[in-house]
Amino acid sequence: MSSIRVLEAVVDAFCAESIDELTAVEALTIMARLEVVQRRLSARGGGLIPKVTAQASPVELGGTSYADAVSRRLHISKGAARRRIADAEQLAPRRAITGEVLAPQLPNVACALGRGDIGEEHVRIICSFFDRLPVMVDGPTREAAEQQLADMAARFRPEQLRVGAERMMALLNPDGEFSDVDRARRRGVTIGQQGFDGMSPITGLLDPETRAYLDAVLAKLAAPGMCNPSDRSPVVDGKPAPDAADRDTRSDAQRNHDALRTCLRATLASGELGSHHGLPVTVVVTTTLAELEERAGIAITGAGTRLPMRDLIRMARHAHHYLSIFDDDGRPLYLGRTKRIASSDQRLVLHARDRGCTHPDCTVPGYLCEVHHITEWADGGDTDIDNLTLACPPHHRLLSHGWTTRKHPDGTTEWIPPPQLEFSGITPAECRWFPD
């Protein structure tokens, strides 16, 4: 498209113009016009996504998924890439099996976005509305609702549209009736990123069955006096003494939190969860001897969670300990095996050394990784620790599509893309590195 070069030249000229002489009103007017232009360009960019997904596989584009490929090329987060792809599924034209061009799932919203009348916030609210709309609502009613919401979005700000959407939901489902399909579609629990203070937010929706299980657990373990970490010997079974309940100053939310921790710890200790990637389902933590002796610092779990040393020491009272010895350059001492499958000990060393998938563009933690032979077992590669590395399943599969790996002297793993992926912006050699 030659027009993209014209657009880039126009943008260069616009950005080069001085804004020093603009009045407040003139600046605000330009901002409004610029907002419309950005919305229209955003809609146009979203319309290109089906061309990408229809004509090439993620592997051909150098990624493990379309979101991975788009995020790499556009230099955006995978979350943002997933949202753009999801938006394109509803706002971009579709094609039937016969090749016929079909209207978008939300045609009026797509038109309003293409004109620049609405923005991303409006789209989020409307998409959320249809995500929550019961399946019992028929097609014609959905079409009428989409038309009205698009009209409202063009006239009102996002916060006003949200109020209108909630009122429409109340009209379409006045009794608040939802089917099992509706509940199953909306169920989910999300654990957010760990904050600077080590705390992690948790949000979600529980279906009635899961709520029933949780209620039964909390009724016992979240009662006043139960599972209180302030007690020398927290009560986890039976009934707490009256004085234990009286001195319990925790809030309801704190008691629920401590009950959940006790339940999870007991479940792991039971051993009934079996194994995962060759190890018993348990908490794998990496730290150094110096940090243990000083009782200071931060340990790292197999999921990448930062764990204060005092918490690790408390957990270690009920754990089995492993010692992994590394040389001065951070390489583990020799640990070999004559079988193809890595041993449990080798997997523990890989947790300590690699922490997670060693592909440079990946943040998947060790819990979710597989063990990869740098020199494949079928090609004579040994199952020795210096020939092994961690790789998440999607990146592990890339090795069947032209990618190769090799070890550096410092023990890091280099991932080399096939030559045909030079267009994707992937550098010829990359290594993942974890600061200590």
Short mmCIF file of C-alpha atoms in Angstrom, two decimals:
data_model
loop_
_atom_site.label_atom_id
_atom_site.label_comp_id
_atom_site.label_asym_id
_atom_site.label_seq_id
_atom_site.Cartn_x
_atom_site.Cartn_y
_atom_site.Cartn_z
CA MET A 1 0.00 0.00 0.00
CA SER A 2 1.62 3.23 -1.17
CA SER A 3 -0.83 5.25 0.93
CA ILE A 4 0.95 4.19 4.13
CA ARG A 5 4.06 6.03 2.95
CA VAL A 6 1.95 9.11 2.23
CA LEU A 7 0.42 8.81 5.70
CA GLU A 8 3.85 8.53 7.33
CA ALA A 9 5.01 11.65 5.47
CA VAL A 10 1.92 13.59 6.57
CA VAL A 11 2.47 12.50 10.18
CA ASP A 12 6.10 13.63 9.97
CA ALA A 13 4.96 17.03 8.74
CA PHE A 14 2.30 17.28 11.45
CA CYS A 15 4.76 16.41 14.22
CA ALA A 16 7.29 18.92 12.87
CA GLU A 17 4.88 21.85 13.09
CA SER A 18 5.33 24.22 16.00
CA ILE A 19 2.58 24.34 18.62
CA ASP A 20 4.00 27.29 20.55
CA GLU A 21 1.56 29.85 19.15
CA LEU A 22 -1.63 27.84 19.69
CA THR A 23 -4.28 29.13 22.08
CA ALA A 24 -5.97 26.78 24.53
CA VAL A 25 -9.09 26.59 22.37
CA GLU A 26 -7.08 25.88 19.23
CA ALA A 27 -5.04 23.19 20.99
CA LEU A 28 -8.18 21.51 22.30
CA THR A 29 -9.75 21.61 18.83
CA ILE A 30 -6.70 19.95 17.29
CA MET A 31 -6.72 17.32 20.06
CA ALA A 32 -10.34 16.50 19.25
CA ARG A 33 -9.64 16.17 15.54
CA LEU A 34 -6.53 14.11 16.25
CA GLU A 35 -8.59 11.78 18.46
CA VAL A 36 -10.95 11.11 15.55
CA VAL A 37 -8.03 10.40 13.23
CA GLN A 38 -6.43 8.00 15.74
CA ARG A 39 -9.72 6.14 16.16
CA ARG A 40 -10.12 5.75 12.41
CA LEU A 41 -6.56 4.51 12.04
CA SER A 42 -7.12 2.08 14.91
CA ALA A 43 -10.17 0.68 13.14
CA ARG A 44 -8.18 0.33 9.93
CA GLY A 45 -5.40 -1.48 11.76
CA GLY A 46 -7.89 -3.87 13.33
CA GLY A 47 -9.25 -4.62 9.89
CA LEU A 48 -5.82 -5.93 8.86
CA ILE A 49 -5.75 -8.60 11.57
CA PRO A 50 -7.98 -11.09 9.67
CA LYS A 51 -5.53 -10.87 6.76
CA VAL A 52 -2.78 -11.99 9.12
CA THR A 53 -4.71 -14.82 10.77
CA ALA A 54 -6.18 -16.13 7.50
CA GLN A 55 -3.01 -16.30 5.44
CA ALA A 56 -0.30 -17.54 7.81
CA SER A 57 0.12 -19.67 10.90
CA PRO A 58 1.67 -18.24 14.08
CA VAL A 59 4.80 -20.34 13.51
CA GLU A 60 5.22 -18.89 10.01
CA LEU A 61 5.11 -15.44 11.60
CA GLY A 62 7.74 -16.34 14.19
CA GLY A 63 5.42 -16.70 17.19
CA THR A 64 3.79 -19.33 19.35
CA SER A 65 0.36 -17.74 18.81
CA TYR A 66 -1.12 -14.89 16.80
CA ALA A 67 -1.01 -12.71 19.92
CA ASP A 68 2.68 -13.54 20.33
CA ALA A 69 3.45 -12.70 16.69
CA VAL A 70 1.45 -9.45 16.76
CA SER A 71 2.95 -8.30 20.07
CA ARG A 72 6.47 -8.90 18.77
CA ARG A 73 5.96 -7.04 15.52
CA LEU A 74 3.96 -4.13 17.01
CA HIS A 75 6.09 -3.92 20.18
CA ILE A 76 3.03 -4.14 22.45
CA SER A 77 2.10 -6.44 25.31
CA LYS A 78 0.55 -9.82 24.60
CA GLY A 79 -2.51 -8.73 26.54
CA ALA A 80 -2.99 -5.76 24.22
CA ALA A 81 -2.44 -8.01 21.20
CA ARG A 82 -5.06 -10.47 22.44
CA ARG A 83 -7.56 -7.65 22.92
CA ARG A 84 -6.95 -6.37 19.39
CA ILE A 85 -7.43 -9.84 17.93
CA ALA A 86 -10.62 -10.35 19.96
CA ASP A 87 -11.91 -6.95 18.82
CA ALA A 88 -11.17 -7.83 15.20
CA GLU A 89 -13.27 -10.99 15.53
CA GLN A 90 -16.29 -8.80 16.31
CA LEU A 91 -15.54 -5.59 14.41
CA ALA A 92 -13.79 -6.70 11.21
CA PRO A 93 -15.61 -8.07 8.13
CA ARG A 94 -15.81 -11.86 7.95
CA ARG A 95 -15.78 -14.38 5.14
CA ALA A 96 -18.08 -17.35 4.70
CA ILE A 97 -16.73 -20.75 3.69
CA THR A 98 -17.84 -19.92 0.15
CA GLY A 99 -15.70 -16.78 0.18
CA GLU A 100 -18.61 -14.38 0.52
CA VAL A 101 -17.85 -11.25 2.56
CA LEU A 102 -20.01 -11.03 5.69
CA ALA A 103 -20.71 -8.04 7.90
CA PRO A 104 -18.93 -7.81 11.28
CA GLN A 105 -20.61 -9.33 14.32
CA LEU A 106 -21.12 -5.79 15.66
CA PRO A 107 -21.67 -3.90 12.38
CA ASN A 108 -22.96 -0.62 13.80
CA VAL A 109 -20.17 -0.43 16.38
CA ALA A 110 -17.63 -1.15 13.63
CA CYS A 111 -19.03 1.67 11.48
CA ALA A 112 -18.98 4.13 14.39
CA LEU A 113 -15.36 3.23 15.16
CA GLY A 114 -14.41 3.56 11.49
CA ARG A 115 -15.90 7.07 11.42
CA GLY A 116 -14.01 7.99 14.58
CA ASP A 117 -17.24 8.63 16.50
CA ILE A 118 -16.33 6.21 19.30
CA GLY A 119 -13.12 5.00 20.91
CA GLU A 120 -11.66 1.94 22.59
CA GLU A 121 -13.42 2.65 25.90
CA HIS A 122 -16.80 2.64 24.18
CA VAL A 123 -15.94 -0.64 22.46
CA ARG A 124 -14.90 -2.25 25.77
CA ILE A 125 -18.23 -1.34 27.39
CA ILE A 126 -20.30 -2.65 24.48
CA CYS A 127 -18.32 -5.90 24.23
CA SER A 128 -18.70 -6.40 27.99
CA PHE A 129 -22.46 -5.87 27.62
CA PHE A 130 -22.76 -8.69 25.09
CA ASP A 131 -20.46 -10.94 27.13
CA ARG A 132 -22.96 -10.66 30.00
CA LEU A 133 -26.14 -10.78 27.91
CA PRO A 134 -27.98 -14.10 28.55
CA VAL A 135 -28.02 -16.62 25.69
CA MET A 136 -31.84 -16.69 25.85
CA VAL A 137 -32.01 -13.22 24.24
CA ASP A 138 -32.94 -13.74 20.58
CA GLY A 139 -31.07 -12.51 17.52
CA PRO A 140 -33.36 -9.61 16.51
CA THR A 141 -33.26 -8.23 20.05
CA ARG A 142 -29.46 -8.44 20.08
CA GLU A 143 -29.27 -6.61 16.76
CA ALA A 144 -31.55 -3.84 18.03
CA ALA A 145 -29.50 -3.54 21.22
CA GLU A 146 -26.27 -3.29 19.22
CA GLN A 147 -27.73 -0.53 17.04
CA GLN A 148 -28.92 1.45 20.06
CA LEU A 149 -25.66 1.04 21.97
CA ALA A 150 -23.66 2.21 18.93
CA ASP A 151 -25.88 5.30 18.64
CA MET A 152 -25.51 6.01 22.37
CA ALA A 153 -21.74 5.59 22.18
CA ALA A 154 -21.49 8.17 19.39
CA ARG A 155 -23.37 10.72 21.51
CA PHE A 156 -22.18 10.03 25.06
CA ARG A 157 -18.90 9.66 26.93
CA PRO A 158 -17.88 6.16 28.11
CA GLU A 159 -19.09 6.65 31.71
CA GLN A 160 -22.49 7.77 30.41
CA LEU A 161 -22.63 4.84 27.99
CA ARG A 162 -21.92 2.45 30.85
CA VAL A 163 -24.99 3.72 32.72
CA GLY A 164 -27.13 3.33 29.59
CA ALA A 165 -25.82 -0.18 28.99
CA GLU A 166 -26.68 -1.23 32.55
CA ARG A 167 -30.21 0.13 32.13
CA MET A 168 -30.60 -1.77 28.87
CA MET A 169 -29.39 -4.96 30.55
CA ALA A 170 -32.01 -4.48 33.26
CA LEU A 171 -34.72 -4.11 30.59
CA LEU A 172 -33.64 -7.16 28.60
CA ASN A 173 -33.22 -9.36 31.68
CA PRO A 174 -35.43 -7.80 34.38
CA ASP A 175 -35.52 -10.92 36.56
CA GLY A 176 -31.78 -11.45 36.40
CA GLU A 177 -32.24 -14.96 35.02
CA PHE A 178 -29.10 -16.70 33.82
CA SER A 179 -28.72 -20.24 32.52
CA ASP A 180 -25.99 -22.75 33.30
CA VAL A 181 -24.44 -21.82 29.95
CA ASP A 182 -24.31 -18.15 30.98
CA ARG A 183 -22.68 -18.97 34.30
CA ALA A 184 -20.18 -21.38 32.73
CA ARG A 185 -19.23 -18.72 30.19
CA ARG A 186 -18.52 -16.10 32.86
CA ARG A 187 -16.78 -18.25 35.49
CA GLY A 188 -13.11 -17.60 36.15
CA VAL A 189 -10.46 -16.55 38.65
CA THR A 190 -7.58 -14.23 37.80
CA ILE A 191 -4.48 -13.75 39.93
CA GLY A 192 -2.84 -10.43 39.08
CA GLN A 193 0.81 -9.48 38.95
CA GLN A 194 2.69 -9.47 42.24
CA GLY A 195 3.07 -5.92 43.55
CA PHE A 196 6.17 -4.21 44.93
CA ASP A 197 5.05 -5.24 48.43
CA GLY A 198 4.78 -8.89 47.40
CA MET A 199 0.98 -8.92 47.51
CA SER A 200 -1.08 -10.28 44.60
CA PRO A 201 -4.63 -9.18 43.68
CA ILE A 202 -7.23 -11.85 42.97
CA THR A 203 -10.50 -11.27 41.13
CA GLY A 204 -13.11 -13.43 39.49
CA LEU A 205 -16.52 -15.04 39.51
CA LEU A 206 -17.37 -18.41 41.09
CA ASP A 207 -20.15 -20.63 39.80
CA PRO A 208 -22.67 -21.89 42.40
CA GLU A 209 -20.99 -25.29 42.81
CA THR A 210 -17.56 -23.80 43.47
CA ARG A 211 -19.10 -21.29 45.88
CA ALA A 212 -20.73 -24.15 47.78
CA TYR A 213 -17.37 -25.90 48.23
CA LEU A 214 -15.69 -22.69 49.34
CA ASP A 215 -18.47 -21.86 51.80
CA ALA A 216 -18.04 -25.23 53.49
CA VAL A 217 -14.27 -24.74 53.83
CA LEU A 218 -14.53 -21.18 55.13
CA ALA A 219 -17.27 -22.08 57.59
CA LYS A 220 -14.70 -24.12 59.49
CA LEU A 221 -11.26 -22.72 58.69
CA ALA A 222 -12.26 -19.02 58.64
CA ALA A 223 -14.07 -19.08 61.97
CA PRO A 224 -12.69 -16.78 64.70
CA GLY A 225 -9.68 -18.42 66.33
CA MET A 226 -8.99 -20.83 63.47
CA CYS A 227 -5.77 -20.79 61.39
CA ASN A 228 -4.53 -17.66 63.14
CA PRO A 229 -0.87 -17.07 62.18
CA SER A 230 -0.44 -14.94 65.31
CA ASP A 231 -0.91 -18.02 67.52
CA ARG A 232 2.14 -20.07 68.46
CA SER A 233 0.32 -23.22 67.28
CA PRO A 234 -2.54 -22.20 64.97
CA VAL A 235 -5.67 -24.32 65.34
CA VAL A 236 -6.47 -26.16 62.10
CA ASP A 237 -8.66 -28.96 63.43
CA GLY A 238 -11.32 -29.22 66.07
CA LYS A 239 -12.77 -26.20 67.80
CA PRO A 240 -10.58 -23.31 69.02
CA ALA A 241 -10.56 -22.46 72.70
CA PRO A 242 -12.77 -19.49 73.69
CA ASP A 243 -9.74 -17.34 74.50
CA ALA A 244 -8.27 -18.04 71.04
CA ALA A 245 -11.42 -16.70 69.42
CA ASP A 246 -11.54 -13.72 71.78
CA ARG A 247 -8.01 -12.57 70.98
CA ASP A 248 -8.51 -13.01 67.23
CA THR A 249 -8.47 -9.44 65.87
CA ARG A 250 -8.40 -10.36 62.17
CA SER A 251 -11.03 -9.02 59.79
CA ASP A 252 -13.38 -11.35 57.92
CA ALA A 253 -11.29 -10.91 54.77
CA GLN A 254 -8.08 -11.77 56.64
CA ARG A 255 -9.63 -14.90 58.14
CA ASN A 256 -10.78 -15.98 54.67
CA HIS A 257 -7.25 -15.44 53.36
CA ASP A 258 -5.64 -17.48 56.14
CA ALA A 259 -8.22 -20.25 55.71
CA LEU A 260 -7.45 -20.49 52.00
CA ARG A 261 -3.72 -20.69 52.74
CA THR A 262 -4.27 -23.50 55.24
CA CYS A 263 -6.47 -25.39 52.78
CA LEU A 264 -3.91 -25.11 49.98
CA ARG A 265 -1.02 -26.15 52.25
CA ALA A 266 -2.96 -29.19 53.45
CA THR A 267 -3.85 -30.16 49.89
CA LEU A 268 -0.20 -30.01 48.80
CA ALA A 269 0.93 -31.94 51.89
CA SER A 270 -1.59 -34.72 51.21
CA GLY A 271 0.27 -35.81 48.09
CA GLU A 272 -3.02 -36.54 46.34
CA LEU A 273 -2.34 -34.13 43.47
CA GLY A 274 0.15 -36.55 41.92
CA SER A 275 3.01 -35.23 39.79
CA HIS A 276 3.51 -32.39 37.33
CA HIS A 277 6.30 -32.36 34.73
CA GLY A 278 8.12 -35.14 36.56
CA LEU A 279 7.99 -33.63 40.06
CA PRO A 280 5.47 -34.03 42.89
CA VAL A 281 3.04 -31.12 42.98
CA THR A 282 4.74 -28.94 45.57
CA VAL A 283 6.30 -25.51 46.02
CA VAL A 284 9.76 -25.34 44.44
CA VAL A 285 11.83 -22.43 45.77
CA THR A 286 15.30 -21.24 44.77
CA THR A 287 17.57 -19.24 47.07
CA THR A 288 21.23 -19.03 48.07
CA LEU A 289 23.02 -20.33 51.14
CA ALA A 290 24.17 -16.80 52.02
CA GLU A 291 20.60 -15.48 51.99
CA LEU A 292 19.47 -18.35 54.19
CA GLU A 293 22.24 -17.73 56.70
CA GLU A 294 21.52 -13.99 56.80
CA ARG A 295 17.74 -14.59 56.90
CA ALA A 296 17.40 -11.75 54.41
CA GLY A 297 16.64 -11.40 50.75
CA ILE A 298 14.06 -12.78 48.37
CA ALA A 299 13.62 -16.36 47.15
CA ILE A 300 12.00 -17.25 43.82
CA THR A 301 9.38 -19.99 43.40
CA GLY A 302 8.91 -22.19 40.37
CA ALA A 303 6.11 -19.85 39.29
CA GLY A 304 8.35 -16.78 39.49
CA THR A 305 6.75 -15.51 42.70
CA ARG A 306 9.01 -13.51 45.01
CA LEU A 307 9.00 -15.02 48.49
CA PRO A 308 10.46 -13.17 51.51
CA MET A 309 13.11 -15.17 53.33
CA ARG A 310 11.14 -15.26 56.60
CA ASP A 311 8.22 -16.91 54.77
CA LEU A 312 10.55 -19.42 53.13
CA ILE A 313 12.12 -20.35 56.46
CA ARG A 314 8.67 -20.87 57.99
CA MET A 315 7.58 -23.03 55.05
CA ALA A 316 10.84 -25.00 55.13
CA ARG A 317 10.02 -26.45 58.56
CA HIS A 318 7.65 -28.86 56.80
CA ALA A 319 9.66 -29.38 53.59
CA HIS A 320 12.36 -31.55 52.04
CA HIS A 321 15.52 -29.59 51.22
CA TYR A 322 17.76 -29.95 48.17
CA LEU A 323 21.21 -28.45 47.68
CA SER A 324 22.35 -27.59 44.15
CA ILE A 325 26.02 -26.64 43.74
CA PHE A 326 27.04 -24.17 41.02
CA ASP A 327 30.54 -23.15 39.93
CA ASP A 328 31.88 -19.59 40.05
CA ASP A 329 30.28 -18.82 36.66
CA GLY A 330 26.84 -19.96 37.76
CA ARG A 331 26.98 -23.32 35.97
CA PRO A 332 25.70 -26.38 37.84
CA LEU A 333 28.15 -29.17 38.56
CA TYR A 334 27.82 -32.27 36.41
CA LEU A 335 24.57 -34.20 36.81
CA GLY A 336 24.12 -36.80 34.06
CA ARG A 337 21.70 -39.59 33.23
CA THR A 338 21.66 -42.45 30.72
CA LYS A 339 17.91 -42.22 30.06
CA ARG A 340 16.04 -39.79 27.79
CA ILE A 341 13.70 -38.41 30.47
CA ALA A 342 15.24 -35.93 32.90
CA SER A 343 15.27 -37.08 36.51
CA SER A 344 13.55 -35.26 39.36
CA ASP A 345 16.93 -34.05 40.62
CA GLN A 346 17.79 -32.64 37.20
CA ARG A 347 14.45 -30.84 37.02
CA LEU A 348 15.12 -29.25 40.39
CA VAL A 349 18.53 -28.04 39.19
CA LEU A 350 16.89 -26.60 36.06
CA HIS A 351 14.42 -24.74 38.28
CA ALA A 352 17.36 -23.24 40.16
CA ARG A 353 19.39 -22.40 37.05
CA ASP A 354 16.87 -21.45 34.35
CA ARG A 355 13.93 -20.28 36.53
CA GLY A 356 11.59 -20.68 33.53
CA CYS A 357 11.41 -20.96 29.75
CA THR A 358 14.75 -19.83 28.35
CA HIS A 359 13.31 -18.36 25.15
CA PRO A 360 14.23 -14.65 25.35
CA ASP A 361 10.69 -13.42 24.75
CA CYS A 362 9.00 -15.68 27.28
CA THR A 363 7.99 -15.25 30.92
CA VAL A 364 6.49 -18.71 31.50
CA PRO A 365 7.75 -19.99 34.89
CA GLY A 366 9.42 -23.30 35.57
CA TYR A 367 6.25 -24.99 36.85
CA LEU A 368 4.78 -24.84 33.32
CA CYS A 369 7.89 -25.84 31.36
CA GLU A 370 9.17 -28.99 29.71
CA VAL A 371 12.78 -30.19 29.59
CA HIS A 372 14.48 -29.75 26.20
CA HIS A 373 17.67 -31.45 24.98
CA ILE A 374 19.97 -28.90 23.32
CA THR A 375 21.38 -31.75 21.22
CA GLU A 376 18.38 -33.99 20.70
CA TRP A 377 18.39 -37.44 22.27
CA ALA A 378 17.68 -38.95 18.84
CA ASP A 379 20.82 -37.23 17.53
CA GLY A 380 23.04 -38.64 20.25
CA GLY A 381 22.51 -35.93 22.84
CA ASP A 382 22.92 -37.01 26.46
CA THR A 383 20.51 -36.34 29.28
CA ASP A 384 23.15 -34.34 31.12
CA ILE A 385 22.45 -31.12 32.94
CA ASP A 386 24.66 -29.10 30.57
CA ASN A 387 22.62 -30.41 27.60
CA LEU A 388 19.24 -29.58 29.13
CA THR A 389 17.17 -26.42 29.39
CA LEU A 390 13.61 -25.44 30.24
CA ALA A 391 11.14 -24.54 27.49
CA CYS A 392 7.42 -23.85 27.66
CA PRO A 393 5.30 -26.13 25.41
CA PRO A 394 4.60 -23.46 22.72
CA HIS A 395 8.27 -22.49 22.37
CA HIS A 396 9.31 -26.15 22.60
CA ARG A 397 7.17 -26.82 19.52
CA LEU A 398 9.00 -24.10 17.58
CA LEU A 399 12.04 -26.37 17.54
CA SER A 400 10.16 -28.57 15.06
CA HIS A 401 9.83 -25.60 12.70
CA GLY A 402 13.40 -24.53 12.02
CA TRP A 403 14.37 -22.99 15.37
CA THR A 404 17.57 -24.24 17.03
CA THR A 405 19.21 -23.81 20.43
CA ARG A 406 22.75 -23.90 21.74
CA LYS A 407 24.49 -23.39 25.05
CA HIS A 408 26.79 -20.48 25.84
CA PRO A 409 29.84 -20.97 28.08
CA ASP A 410 28.06 -19.14 30.90
CA GLY A 411 25.24 -21.71 30.85
CA THR A 412 22.62 -19.52 29.16
CA THR A 413 20.63 -20.87 26.23
CA GLU A 414 20.61 -19.18 22.83
CA TRP A 415 17.50 -19.49 20.63
CA ILE A 416 18.17 -19.05 16.92
CA PRO A 417 15.25 -18.44 14.53
CA PRO A 418 15.17 -19.88 11.01
CA PRO A 419 16.49 -17.59 8.23
CA GLN A 420 13.04 -16.93 6.75
CA LEU A 421 11.98 -15.09 9.91
CA GLU A 422 14.42 -12.19 9.50
CA PHE A 423 11.48 -9.96 8.50
CA SER A 424 9.86 -10.39 11.89
CA GLY A 425 12.43 -8.32 13.77
CA ILE A 426 13.80 -11.33 15.66
CA THR A 427 17.52 -10.93 16.25
CA PRO A 428 19.73 -13.82 15.08
CA ALA A 429 20.73 -14.82 18.60
CA GLU A 430 19.02 -14.08 21.89
CA CYS A 431 19.35 -15.34 25.46
CA ARG A 432 17.09 -14.93 28.45
CA TRP A 433 18.80 -13.57 31.53
CA PHE A 434 17.63 -13.35 35.13
CA PRO A 435 19.20 -10.80 37.49
CA ASP A 436 20.13 -12.31 40.85
#
